[in-house]
């Protein structure tokens, strides 16, 4: 840049008509310069200045007619102020003090009455431009850029009528700039960029600068619209109003200026359409990006045979791309991303020019990628993500060694990636996510590849062991594919890896227990797979890990205590089969949802919604609903078995008891009988009761199928008979059994037990029997 400036100054100076050189003694001028050297602190760079030689022979001095006219002190390590005595050089026309460390305010130079070129750039000057600046009335060139000047630009600067170059960019100006600059009718270059002026409109008067060729006002806090008077700046070849807050339309005649080659209006708030008529056929670079421009891209852009750079990104442009743009022979960099463009991409792109950058993302393009993007052999970037593009990736892109970034994510591409893309020598970024790509991961990858994003596709197979050679990989996103098999230990060899996303696949087996070199890993997500076994304790040794997601797997065992030493911003171990106590450091609300659906986890002193490990040891374990159902069914079955067994035992007991009961009864028969004592005893029920008296009850009992029955008298007695009474009772019964009389009922039999006695007779005398027994004594068998 300094060499260009010097060349420009030289050309400018020789084009300036010299004023009449005043007579001044060369010895006087030598004395002035030697005093200046002393005042500047005797810089070593001007050590050749001495009293024994002519100043015209010194490298830093130029003379005209044996008088000093030029002083070149650029980059001489000067660190002190410039004394006013430099203006004692009466014929001084050229003063270059650039690229030093000169402090203080604007130097006092108003006595340099013939000064035409003044360069104070790249120093440490401070304060305002003096109001008396117009006393340097002969100035053609003024460059004070790259300092710390502040305040306002004085209106008096507009009275420097000879001024052709005014360069005040990159200072600390925080006031205003005057409309009087528009009076500088000879001005060809105006550089005011990179200053913090108060918000200001561009003065209409600037449109009077008919000779202006270069206007540079980037980042000067401009507001309002570009003045219509700018349609008069027909000499412009370079216009830069970028990074301001300009509004409204682009001047309609702007692209009709024949000499215009560069237009930078990016990062404003311009609206309306791009002028349709393009007559500036020498255009080289156009940047209208980051505005609110609408409408379509002009067809006339296709006439710009020298156009090298076209940037229309981040607007509201609609319609299709003119096919003629794809035919431009000089087009090197094409950027239209983040608009609303539609249609197909012109297939001629790359076929007629050495295309380096092709950025069409975030539009609504459809169809396929152009086949010939890399035909020029210099393509560095294809950025076409977030469109509706489909089909296969052109095979030609697999043989594009200059490619550095390849971004096709969020489209509808399918098929396999050309094998050569994976190993393209300079490729560093490969972003293919959210398509329908298929195939397997390669064993080898481009040496410089740092980012691989292939999530949400249809890739399958195992992670190759050759992944250990992907040594420069920083980000690997492979979520939601169909990868399977184990996650190999070789993947832990990637020492630069920061992000690893393998979630939503079909991986199984255990995580590598040994981690070779994940020292920079920040994010690890292997959730929603079929991984099992214990969580490797080595994960807890990763010093930079901030996000860990192992959820939706089949991990078992306890959480390694080392995990608690991590400084995690995000942790998810949910939906596994983990058991035991969580590390104490993780028992805080930051990890409230980190352990869901692990029923056997607990905490020492739980803050989270986990059971207390101490209480858990003294409580019966909760059983699963399935296990509870099994226990309930088993309990019912056992109960039924016990019930049936009980019924069986009761019946058996009763049978045995009945047999034992019968055995305890003594039967005395007085007639030949066709029944047994069992027939009698088993039928002594209330259904057969026919009478009851003071001494007992009488029953009518059927003894055979023909309906023959007997009367049975049960004698009241709840106490055992003593031996004497018992003998008397049976003696009387035996006598009655053998007596035959019409008034005495026929006694068939007598049955006696420990505490009861029965006797029975034929039924035809039952009524008489009942009546006759009314007075029978309790405990005896009588008529």
XYZ file of C-alpha atoms in Angstrom:
783
model
C 0.000 0.000 0.000
C 2.811 2.435 0.856
C 4.525 1.724 -2.466
C 1.298 2.521 -4.308
C 0.891 5.716 -2.301
C 4.452 6.793 -3.095
C 3.935 6.119 -6.781
C 0.702 8.065 -6.665
C 2.386 10.979 -4.903
C 5.193 10.999 -7.454
C 2.797 11.020 -10.399
C 0.684 13.640 -8.746
C 3.666 15.836 -7.995
C 5.132 15.782 -11.467
C 1.709 16.688 -12.838
C 1.557 19.817 -10.667
C 2.855 22.970 -12.336
C 5.753 24.324 -10.300
C 5.425 27.724 -8.745
C 8.178 30.244 -9.077
C 11.086 29.154 -6.933
C 12.172 31.892 -4.555
C 15.834 32.520 -4.100
C 17.145 31.077 -0.862
C 20.729 30.369 0.024
C 21.476 26.615 0.168
C 23.641 27.157 3.228
C 20.686 28.703 5.025
C 18.565 25.723 4.071
C 21.295 23.343 5.336
C 21.293 25.181 8.661
C 17.467 24.881 8.881
C 17.635 21.148 8.153
C 20.453 20.451 10.625
C 18.503 22.316 13.322
C 15.456 20.238 12.365
C 17.536 17.065 12.718
C 18.570 18.142 16.186
C 14.963 19.039 17.172
C 13.821 15.620 15.966
C 16.288 13.948 18.331
C 18.943 13.079 15.729
C 17.178 10.010 14.297
C 19.761 7.496 13.057
C 17.830 7.202 9.800
C 18.949 10.709 8.778
C 22.512 10.345 10.015
C 23.807 11.376 6.551
C 22.748 14.971 7.187
C 25.948 16.914 7.953
C 27.437 20.341 7.526
C 30.051 19.281 4.976
C 27.660 18.268 2.179
C 24.886 19.871 0.209
C 21.331 19.109 1.337
C 20.525 18.377 -2.291
C 22.764 15.302 -1.977
C 20.952 13.909 1.062
C 18.650 10.921 0.289
C 15.649 12.454 2.041
C 15.898 15.827 0.284
C 14.952 16.857 -3.266
C 15.934 20.171 -4.719
C 14.746 22.257 -7.613
C 16.999 24.977 -8.976
C 19.423 24.270 -6.131
C 16.773 24.953 -3.529
C 15.118 22.457 -1.160
C 11.536 21.705 -2.306
C 10.876 18.215 -0.925
C 11.457 16.618 2.483
C 10.855 12.852 2.666
C 10.834 11.656 6.267
C 8.512 8.669 5.895
C 9.209 5.823 8.337
C 12.225 7.427 10.072
C 11.181 6.447 13.601
C 10.439 10.037 14.550
C 8.855 10.255 18.015
C 8.705 13.994 18.721
C 6.601 16.896 17.503
C 7.361 18.667 14.241
C 8.702 22.148 14.949
C 7.238 25.146 13.069
C 10.771 25.980 11.899
C 10.394 23.472 9.073
C 8.475 26.209 7.264
C 11.713 28.245 7.189
C 12.323 26.264 4.009
C 10.685 28.939 1.854
C 10.348 26.792 -1.270
C 9.019 23.654 0.454
C 6.229 22.098 -1.653
C 6.350 18.436 -0.530
C 6.384 17.187 3.073
C 6.017 13.480 3.837
C 5.999 12.550 7.542
C 3.951 9.338 7.229
C 4.519 6.104 9.157
C 6.217 7.534 12.221
C 5.275 7.979 15.859
C 4.773 11.724 15.880
C 2.557 12.869 18.796
C 0.685 16.074 19.488
C -1.791 18.185 17.583
C -1.823 19.140 13.930
C 1.610 20.702 13.318
C 1.893 24.452 12.818
C 2.541 24.649 9.101
C 0.528 27.670 8.011
C 3.784 29.483 7.126
C 4.570 26.794 4.561
C 2.966 29.009 1.951
C 4.009 26.943 -1.063
C 3.164 23.502 0.353
C 1.294 21.395 -2.201
C 1.565 17.856 -0.821
C 1.239 17.092 2.906
C 1.214 13.533 4.211
C 0.809 13.109 7.968
C -0.745 9.635 7.794
C -0.093 6.771 10.201
C 1.115 8.747 13.216
C -0.152 9.605 16.705
C -1.612 13.033 16.006
C -4.592 14.057 18.131
C -7.108 16.875 18.406
C -9.030 18.681 15.673
C -8.020 19.874 12.246
C -7.232 23.568 12.768
C -9.780 26.070 11.495
C -6.887 27.816 9.711
C -6.309 24.833 7.455
C -7.339 26.982 4.508
C -4.091 28.998 4.948
C -2.432 26.073 3.192
C -4.194 27.320 0.125
C -1.820 25.722 -2.364
C -2.474 22.159 -1.154
C -3.219 19.602 -3.867
C -2.909 16.599 -1.617
C -3.783 16.217 2.064
C -3.541 12.852 3.820
C -4.059 12.725 7.577
C -5.443 9.185 7.701
C -4.562 6.638 10.363
C -4.268 9.045 13.289
C -6.345 10.000 16.300
C -7.736 13.312 15.092
C -11.168 14.048 16.559
C -13.906 16.661 16.691
C -15.455 18.271 13.612
C -14.094 18.730 10.127
C -13.919 22.520 9.824
C -15.917 24.174 6.999
C -12.734 26.043 6.069
C -11.459 22.874 4.451
C -13.890 23.624 1.642
C -11.775 26.641 0.697
C -8.806 24.535 -0.347
C -9.815 25.067 -3.931
C -6.798 23.299 -5.437
C -7.337 20.126 -3.436
C -7.532 16.936 -5.503
C -7.063 14.354 -2.738
C -8.571 14.548 0.739
C -7.857 11.507 2.847
C -9.086 11.661 6.440
C -10.137 8.047 6.945
C -9.441 5.941 10.022
C -9.375 8.624 12.701
C -11.479 9.387 15.772
C -13.635 12.132 14.292
C -16.808 12.239 16.361
C -18.434 15.440 15.219
C -19.730 16.535 11.834
C -18.370 16.976 8.356
C -19.285 20.092 6.390
C -21.306 20.413 3.219
C -18.582 22.798 2.048
C -16.576 19.785 0.949
C -18.908 19.889 -2.028
C -17.169 23.144 -3.084
C -13.915 21.311 -3.787
C -14.527 21.323 -7.522
C -11.151 19.759 -8.328
C -11.519 16.902 -5.840
C -10.931 13.465 -7.327
C -10.459 11.344 -4.207
C -12.460 11.675 -0.985
C -11.707 9.165 1.729
C -13.649 9.624 4.984
C -14.223 6.004 6.002
C -13.850 4.492 9.456
C -14.812 7.489 11.546
C -17.485 7.882 14.199
C -19.242 10.980 12.958
C -22.586 11.835 14.470
C -25.432 10.365 12.340
C -25.570 12.493 9.216
C -27.144 12.580 5.792
C -24.892 12.816 2.793
C -25.065 16.499 1.776
C -26.685 17.178 -1.588
C -23.665 19.381 -2.288
C -21.496 16.293 -2.646
C -23.237 15.774 -5.965
C -21.335 18.827 -7.257
C -18.031 16.977 -7.228
C -18.079 16.363 -10.962
C -14.438 15.285 -11.078
C -14.749 12.854 -8.185
C -13.515 9.419 -9.178
C -13.243 7.696 -5.819
C -15.688 8.186 -2.916
C -14.973 6.120 0.181
C -17.355 6.696 3.105
C -17.720 3.239 4.613
C -18.585 3.150 8.339
C -19.165 6.881 8.735
C -22.607 6.656 10.390
C -24.483 7.832 7.300
C -28.285 7.911 7.439
C -31.077 8.866 5.088
C -31.117 8.333 1.341
C -28.365 8.548 -1.194
C -28.889 12.037 -2.693
C -30.368 12.253 -6.176
C -27.493 14.574 -6.969
C -25.284 11.489 -7.034
C -26.721 10.904 -10.497
C -24.360 13.732 -11.534
C -21.164 11.980 -10.393
C -20.439 10.767 -13.881
C -16.669 10.525 -13.325
C -17.029 7.923 -10.555
C -15.170 4.682 -10.941
C -15.141 3.593 -7.289
C -18.045 4.081 -4.853
C -18.027 2.655 -1.335
C -20.850 3.647 1.051
C -20.921 0.283 2.785
C -21.750 -0.489 6.426
C -23.906 2.532 7.149
C -27.624 3.039 7.733
C -28.595 4.379 4.343
C -32.173 3.888 3.227
C -34.246 4.246 0.107
C -33.454 3.291 -3.479
C -30.198 3.017 -5.367
C -29.807 6.098 -7.624
C -31.327 5.098 -10.924
C -28.410 6.368 -13.044
C -25.687 4.884 -10.890
C -25.020 1.939 -13.218
C -24.991 4.182 -16.268
C -21.626 5.806 -15.401
C -19.253 4.669 -18.114
C -16.171 4.709 -15.902
C -17.704 2.898 -12.944
C -15.858 -0.300 -12.028
C -16.497 -0.918 -8.306
C -19.705 -0.424 -6.300
C -19.926 -1.334 -2.609
C -23.288 -0.541 -1.010
C -23.494 -3.588 1.240
C -24.733 -3.651 4.831
C -27.218 -0.795 4.640
C -31.008 -0.594 4.600
C -31.455 0.147 0.928
C -34.755 -0.888 -0.591
C -36.479 -1.045 -3.942
C -35.197 -2.764 -7.051
C -31.739 -2.859 -8.567
C -31.689 -0.463 -11.545
C -32.528 -2.486 -14.653
C -30.439 -0.510 -17.097
C -26.737 -1.324 -16.806
C -24.457 0.752 -19.042
C -21.376 0.636 -16.842
C -19.932 -2.148 -18.964
C -16.543 -1.963 -17.268
C -17.903 -3.117 -13.918
C -15.524 -5.442 -12.084
C -17.064 -5.789 -8.617
C -20.648 -5.255 -7.408
C -21.596 -5.789 -3.763
C -25.178 -4.915 -2.842
C -25.489 -7.532 -0.126
C -27.220 -7.229 3.245
C -29.910 -4.751 2.281
C -33.664 -4.953 1.701
C -33.578 -4.977 -2.085
C -36.490 -6.595 -3.877
C -37.428 -7.609 -7.389
C -35.374 -9.710 -9.751
C -31.720 -9.712 -10.737
C -31.325 -7.526 -13.842
C -30.782 -9.358 -17.126
C -28.229 -6.671 -18.037
C -25.808 -8.147 -15.488
C -25.227 -10.744 -18.175
C -23.591 -8.014 -20.341
C -20.785 -7.297 -17.863
C -17.911 -9.088 -19.538
C -15.379 -7.893 -16.949
C -17.488 -8.708 -13.903
C -15.342 -10.642 -11.469
C -17.327 -10.447 -8.217
C -21.124 -10.325 -7.809
C -22.512 -10.328 -4.274
C -26.270 -9.961 -3.745
C -26.601 -12.078 -0.612
C -29.107 -11.409 2.174
C -31.754 -9.409 0.375
C -35.351 -10.097 -0.645
C -34.677 -10.815 -4.299
C -37.114 -13.054 -6.153
C -37.473 -14.727 -9.544
C -34.988 -16.857 -11.442
C -31.306 -16.316 -12.126
C -30.652 -14.888 -15.603
C -29.050 -17.697 -17.596
C -26.652 -15.146 -19.112
C -24.872 -14.801 -15.752
C -23.628 -18.347 -16.181
C -21.959 -17.252 -19.438
C -19.882 -14.395 -17.970
C -16.224 -15.041 -18.909
C -14.582 -13.243 -15.947
C -16.908 -14.270 -13.133
C -14.840 -15.572 -10.243
C -17.040 -15.217 -7.163
C -20.854 -15.528 -7.221
C -22.903 -15.027 -4.054
C -26.699 -14.812 -3.932
C -27.471 -16.775 -0.786
C -30.261 -15.866 1.628
C -32.789 -14.519 -0.848
C -36.046 -15.868 -2.269
C -34.757 -16.932 -5.654
C -36.395 -19.823 -7.486
C -35.991 -21.989 -10.560
C -32.999 -24.038 -11.621
C -29.356 -23.042 -11.469
C -28.021 -22.119 -14.930
C -26.155 -25.231 -16.129
C -23.411 -23.127 -17.779
C -21.940 -22.003 -14.448
C -18.219 -22.762 -14.331
C -17.988 -23.663 -17.984
C -16.910 -20.227 -19.251
C -14.962 -18.760 -16.334
C -12.558 -19.802 -13.619
C -15.137 -19.965 -10.862
C -13.726 -19.918 -7.327
C -16.790 -19.342 -5.157
C -20.359 -20.491 -5.766
C -22.751 -19.602 -2.924
C -26.486 -20.004 -3.600
C -27.750 -21.303 -0.252
C -30.973 -20.404 1.571
C -33.110 -19.882 -1.497
C -35.731 -22.001 -3.218
C -33.682 -23.358 -6.089
C -34.676 -26.739 -7.486
C -33.200 -29.221 -9.904
C -29.597 -30.351 -9.901
C -26.213 -28.827 -9.245
C -24.475 -27.599 -12.438
C -22.129 -30.246 -13.784
C -19.239 -27.946 -14.671
C -18.623 -25.889 -11.557
C -15.002 -27.026 -11.303
C -14.128 -26.962 -15.003
C -11.879 -23.953 -14.445
C -9.812 -25.959 -11.979
C -9.839 -23.306 -9.223
C -13.182 -23.884 -7.448
C -12.773 -23.473 -3.704
C -16.312 -23.471 -2.353
C -19.739 -24.882 -3.171
C -22.320 -23.562 -0.721
C -25.788 -24.621 -1.854
C -27.466 -25.673 1.381
C -31.101 -25.072 2.327
C -32.767 -25.273 -1.072
C -34.881 -27.858 -2.867
C -32.027 -29.262 -4.931
C -32.179 -32.968 -5.721
C -30.589 -35.755 -7.693
C -27.008 -36.944 -7.527
C -23.888 -34.934 -6.770
C -21.997 -34.395 -10.056
C -19.139 -36.874 -10.387
C -16.886 -34.083 -11.662
C -16.805 -32.617 -8.147
C -15.035 -35.758 -7.032
C -12.070 -34.587 -9.099
C -11.747 -31.001 -7.885
C -8.478 -30.756 -5.919
C -8.883 -27.050 -5.075
C -12.183 -27.544 -3.243
C -12.056 -26.348 0.375
C -15.690 -26.333 1.513
C -18.662 -28.369 0.282
C -22.042 -27.581 1.844
C -25.205 -29.264 0.552
C -27.144 -29.774 3.780
C -30.921 -29.332 3.944
C -31.769 -30.405 0.410
C -33.186 -33.491 -1.277
C -30.029 -35.041 -2.697
C -29.750 -38.829 -2.845
C -27.335 -41.568 -3.838
C -23.707 -41.875 -2.836
C -21.137 -39.121 -2.553
C -18.473 -39.296 -5.287
C -15.604 -41.117 -3.614
C -13.077 -38.464 -4.559
C -14.828 -35.798 -2.474
C -13.975 -37.599 0.774
C -10.273 -37.407 -0.043
C -10.093 -34.060 -1.919
C -6.699 -32.747 -0.889
C -7.642 -29.298 0.443
C -11.188 -30.017 1.610
C -11.727 -28.949 5.212
C -15.531 -28.744 5.519
C -18.051 -31.352 4.354
C -21.662 -30.620 5.336
C -24.261 -33.019 3.895
C -26.842 -33.327 6.668
C -30.586 -33.655 6.145
C -30.630 -35.270 2.711
C -31.060 -38.861 1.570
C -27.427 -39.688 0.919
C -26.423 -43.322 1.342
C -23.255 -45.382 1.384
C -20.556 -46.056 3.939
C -17.854 -44.043 5.619
C -14.456 -44.195 3.907
C -11.347 -45.454 5.649
C -9.368 -42.447 4.422
C -10.276 -38.797 4.620
C -8.724 -35.598 3.262
C -5.733 -34.691 5.428
C -7.126 -31.223 6.181
C -10.730 -32.246 6.912
C -11.857 -30.620 10.123
C -15.661 -30.813 9.907
C -17.848 -33.696 8.706
C -21.604 -33.281 9.133
C -23.636 -36.158 7.663
C -26.477 -36.413 10.166
C -30.057 -37.210 9.088
C -29.227 -39.266 6.021
C -29.219 -42.962 5.139
C -25.554 -43.812 5.657
C -24.973 -47.322 6.983
C -22.337 -49.889 7.915
C -19.735 -49.741 10.646
C -17.315 -47.000 11.578
C -14.083 -48.024 9.829
C -11.005 -48.700 11.921
C -9.185 -46.315 9.593
C -10.981 -43.460 11.323
C -7.876 -43.196 13.483
C -6.181 -41.496 10.510
C -8.717 -38.637 10.413
C -6.244 -36.724 12.523
C -7.417 -33.138 11.905
C -11.108 -33.786 12.477
C -12.696 -31.321 14.888
C -16.420 -31.960 14.380
C -18.130 -35.251 13.458
C -21.927 -35.204 13.309
C -23.383 -38.536 12.194
C -26.682 -38.609 14.071
C -29.824 -40.311 12.776
C -28.414 -42.650 10.173
C -28.264 -46.451 9.997
C -24.766 -47.045 11.321
C -24.334 -50.284 13.257
C -21.756 -52.436 14.997
C -19.470 -51.323 17.765
C -18.010 -47.887 18.277
C -14.320 -48.688 17.769
C -11.573 -47.668 20.135
C -9.757 -46.094 17.166
C -12.202 -43.182 17.192
C -10.729 -42.090 20.526
C -7.450 -41.435 18.736
C -8.788 -38.159 17.271
C -6.886 -35.680 19.394
C -8.442 -32.524 17.910
C -12.046 -33.721 18.135
C -14.362 -31.258 19.872
C -17.832 -32.511 18.888
C -18.909 -36.143 18.391
C -22.574 -36.885 17.659
C -23.472 -40.531 16.975
C -26.993 -40.550 18.420
C -29.985 -42.107 16.700
C -28.198 -45.026 15.070
C -28.028 -48.774 15.676
C -24.698 -49.054 17.484
C -24.373 -51.903 19.969
C -21.850 -53.357 22.366
C -19.843 -51.383 24.862
C -18.240 -47.978 24.611
C -14.440 -48.124 24.399
C -13.105 -48.511 27.925
C -9.861 -46.808 26.961
C -9.791 -43.271 25.588
C -6.561 -42.626 23.746
C -6.619 -38.908 23.010
C -9.934 -37.090 23.448
C -8.286 -34.280 25.366
C -10.239 -31.498 23.599
C -13.667 -33.151 23.408
C -16.487 -30.816 24.481
C -19.635 -32.616 23.284
C -20.286 -36.391 23.272
C -23.716 -37.734 22.290
C -24.323 -41.449 21.677
C -27.951 -41.493 22.806
C -30.729 -43.588 21.298
C -28.648 -46.608 20.316
C -28.324 -50.137 21.711
C -25.138 -49.654 23.667
C -24.708 -51.749 26.794
C -22.276 -52.535 29.569
C -20.946 -50.074 32.096
C -20.212 -46.424 31.445
C -16.425 -46.171 30.990
C -14.767 -44.403 33.898
C -12.331 -42.888 31.380
C -15.043 -40.469 30.262
C -14.640 -38.768 33.611
C -11.062 -37.890 32.736
C -11.948 -35.698 29.734
C -10.878 -32.227 30.913
C -12.964 -30.085 28.520
C -16.173 -32.146 28.316
C -19.240 -29.948 28.807
C -22.067 -31.956 27.202
C -22.607 -35.691 27.713
C -25.661 -37.621 26.482
C -25.796 -41.415 26.919
C -29.592 -41.672 27.220
C -31.914 -44.212 25.577
C -29.448 -47.101 25.682
C -28.957 -50.211 27.802
C -26.088 -49.097 30.020
C -25.977 -50.894 33.361
C -23.999 -50.826 36.570
C -23.154 -47.775 38.616
C -22.307 -44.296 37.359
C -18.517 -43.947 37.639
C -17.576 -41.492 40.401
C -15.202 -39.803 37.925
C -18.217 -38.439 36.030
C -18.896 -36.233 39.023
C -15.577 -34.463 38.514
C -16.641 -33.113 35.106
C -17.859 -29.524 34.775
C -20.869 -30.449 32.670
C -23.335 -27.907 31.322
C -25.563 -30.710 30.067
C -25.868 -34.341 31.218
C -28.407 -36.958 30.168
C -28.189 -40.559 31.390
C -31.943 -41.187 31.243
C -33.642 -44.396 30.110
C -30.906 -46.872 30.893
C -30.513 -49.619 33.507
C -28.165 -47.821 35.856
C -28.083 -48.668 39.558
C -26.606 -47.414 42.780
C -25.681 -44.011 44.062
C -25.157 -41.066 41.715
C -21.959 -39.052 42.306
C -22.581 -36.433 44.975
C -21.481 -33.598 42.678
C -24.378 -34.402 40.319
C -27.029 -34.239 43.019
C -28.146 -30.686 42.248
C -30.963 -29.061 40.330
C -28.792 -28.425 37.273
C -29.162 -32.150 36.544
C -32.857 -32.433 37.413
C -33.719 -34.356 34.238
C -30.459 -36.233 33.860
C -31.417 -39.548 35.478
C -35.014 -40.230 34.438
C -36.182 -43.827 33.951
C -33.374 -45.448 35.923
C -35.448 -46.964 38.721
C -32.527 -48.289 40.757
C -30.572 -45.049 41.069
C -30.450 -43.223 44.378
C -28.646 -40.329 46.057
C -26.834 -39.971 49.359
C -28.759 -36.891 50.509
C -31.130 -36.412 47.599
C -31.894 -32.956 46.269
C -33.165 -34.394 43.000
C -36.232 -36.595 42.789
C -34.300 -39.733 43.628
C -34.702 -42.096 46.601
C -32.371 -41.889 49.551
C -29.769 -44.617 49.213
C -29.748 -45.250 53.005
C -33.531 -45.638 53.160
C -33.468 -47.799 50.092
C -31.243 -50.317 51.871
C -33.868 -50.781 54.638
C -36.937 -50.928 52.461
C -38.204 -53.883 50.479
C -37.363 -53.495 46.908
C -40.173 -52.301 44.738
C -41.284 -54.954 42.371
C -42.246 -54.477 38.816
C -45.928 -54.720 37.889
C -45.202 -57.842 35.871
C -43.531 -59.503 38.828
C -46.361 -58.427 41.122
C -48.897 -59.978 38.737
C -46.951 -63.233 38.791
C -46.872 -63.233 42.588
C -50.611 -62.532 42.761
C -51.416 -65.381 40.352
C -49.199 -67.728 42.335
C -50.850 -66.666 45.587
C -54.311 -67.374 44.170
C -53.183 -70.780 42.939
C -51.674 -71.651 46.313
C -54.859 -70.474 48.042
C -56.991 -72.698 45.829
C -54.732 -75.653 46.538
C -54.882 -74.963 50.278
C -58.688 -74.603 50.121
C -59.113 -77.884 48.243
C -56.697 -79.584 50.603
C -58.592 -78.179 53.577
C -61.925 -79.415 52.211
C -60.411 -82.799 51.616
C -58.976 -82.928 55.121
C -62.242 -81.743 56.665
C -64.217 -84.355 54.784
C -61.685 -87.007 55.699
C -61.775 -85.839 59.284
C -65.534 -85.983 59.375
C -65.508 -89.415 57.818
C -62.988 -90.624 60.340
C -64.805 -88.862 63.144
C -68.080 -90.386 62.013
C -66.488 -93.830 62.018
C -65.001 -93.154 65.417
C -68.374 -91.824 66.575
C -70.212 -94.907 65.442
C -67.658 -97.073 67.150
C -68.408 -95.374 70.478
C -72.121 -96.185 70.303
C -73.436 -99.432 71.780
C -76.414 -101.055 70.062
C -78.695 -103.565 71.804
C -81.147 -105.296 69.411
C -84.366 -106.994 70.533
C -85.518 -108.056 67.085
C -84.014 -109.058 63.786
C -83.051 -105.716 62.123
C -82.599 -104.680 58.450
C -80.704 -101.458 59.231
C -77.652 -100.319 61.147
C -76.986 -97.834 63.874
C -75.364 -95.643 61.194
C -78.724 -95.333 59.440
C -80.223 -94.052 62.643
C -77.516 -91.738 63.902
C -76.942 -90.021 60.548
C -80.614 -89.098 60.182
C -81.194 -87.469 63.538
C -81.890 -84.076 61.946
C -84.528 -81.429 62.446
C -86.150 -82.440 59.141
C -87.036 -85.820 60.702
C -88.205 -84.420 64.078
C -91.850 -85.276 64.834
C -92.170 -84.423 68.496
C -90.485 -83.138 71.646
C -91.302 -83.644 75.322
C -89.896 -83.183 78.751
C -87.618 -86.204 78.545
C -86.427 -85.980 74.949
C -87.206 -85.795 71.233
C -88.865 -88.264 68.864
C -87.701 -88.707 65.241
C -89.307 -90.576 62.323
C -86.504 -92.184 60.284
C -86.896 -93.982 56.964
C -84.755 -97.096 56.994
C -85.081 -98.455 53.444
C -86.189 -97.579 49.905
C -89.663 -99.067 50.387
C -90.405 -96.245 52.814
C -90.491 -98.348 55.955
C -89.701 -96.215 58.998
C -89.120 -96.424 62.710
C -89.702 -94.094 65.619
C -86.581 -93.031 67.516
C -86.728 -91.550 71.000
C -83.700 -89.450 72.049
C -83.474 -89.255 75.813
C -82.373 -85.835 77.279
C -79.104 -86.270 79.059
C -76.027 -84.124 78.765
C -74.155 -85.880 81.559
C -72.549 -89.257 81.606
C -74.461 -91.936 83.517
C -72.726 -93.350 86.516
C -72.051 -97.041 86.365
C -74.977 -98.125 88.586
C -77.610 -96.096 86.734
C -76.245 -97.312 83.458
C -76.727 -100.955 84.503
C -80.261 -100.262 85.662
C -81.141 -98.495 82.441
C -79.956 -101.320 80.197
C -81.692 -103.922 82.347
C -85.017 -102.191 82.031
C -84.537 -101.714 78.251
C -83.782 -105.426 77.866
C -86.978 -106.398 79.697
C -89.069 -104.050 77.548
C -87.497 -105.476 74.426
C -88.902 -108.914 75.111
C -92.337 -107.995 76.461
C -95.256 -108.548 74.077
C -98.468 -106.743 74.969
C -101.127 -104.928 73.074
C -100.640 -101.825 75.191
C -96.865 -101.903 75.056
C -95.100 -100.684 71.927
C -92.730 -103.145 70.287
C -89.158 -102.082 71.137
C -86.738 -102.935 68.300
C -83.421 -101.722 69.626
C -81.608 -99.437 72.064
C -78.446 -97.398 71.236
C -76.426 -95.720 73.923
C -73.308 -93.528 73.921
C -71.255 -91.737 76.468
C -73.872 -89.106 77.188
C -76.960 -90.024 75.130
C -79.367 -92.983 74.662
C -81.868 -93.864 71.950
C -84.414 -96.497 71.494
C -86.720 -97.102 68.603
C -89.752 -99.070 67.673
C -92.040 -99.768 64.711
C -93.968 -96.865 63.218
C -97.486 -98.186 63.545
C -97.464 -97.329 67.288
C -95.615 -94.042 66.965
C -98.405 -91.814 68.197
C -99.116 -94.054 71.154
C -95.368 -94.148 71.842
C -95.134 -90.419 71.923
C -98.106 -90.133 74.194
C -96.841 -92.796 76.497
C -93.400 -91.272 76.850
C -94.512 -87.992 78.224
C -93.589 -89.081 81.690
C -90.339 -90.951 80.975
C -87.549 -90.044 83.360
C -84.569 -88.187 81.904
C -81.572 -90.422 81.300
C -83.604 -93.768 81.054
C -85.106 -95.710 78.155
C -88.757 -96.466 79.144
C -92.085 -97.014 77.493
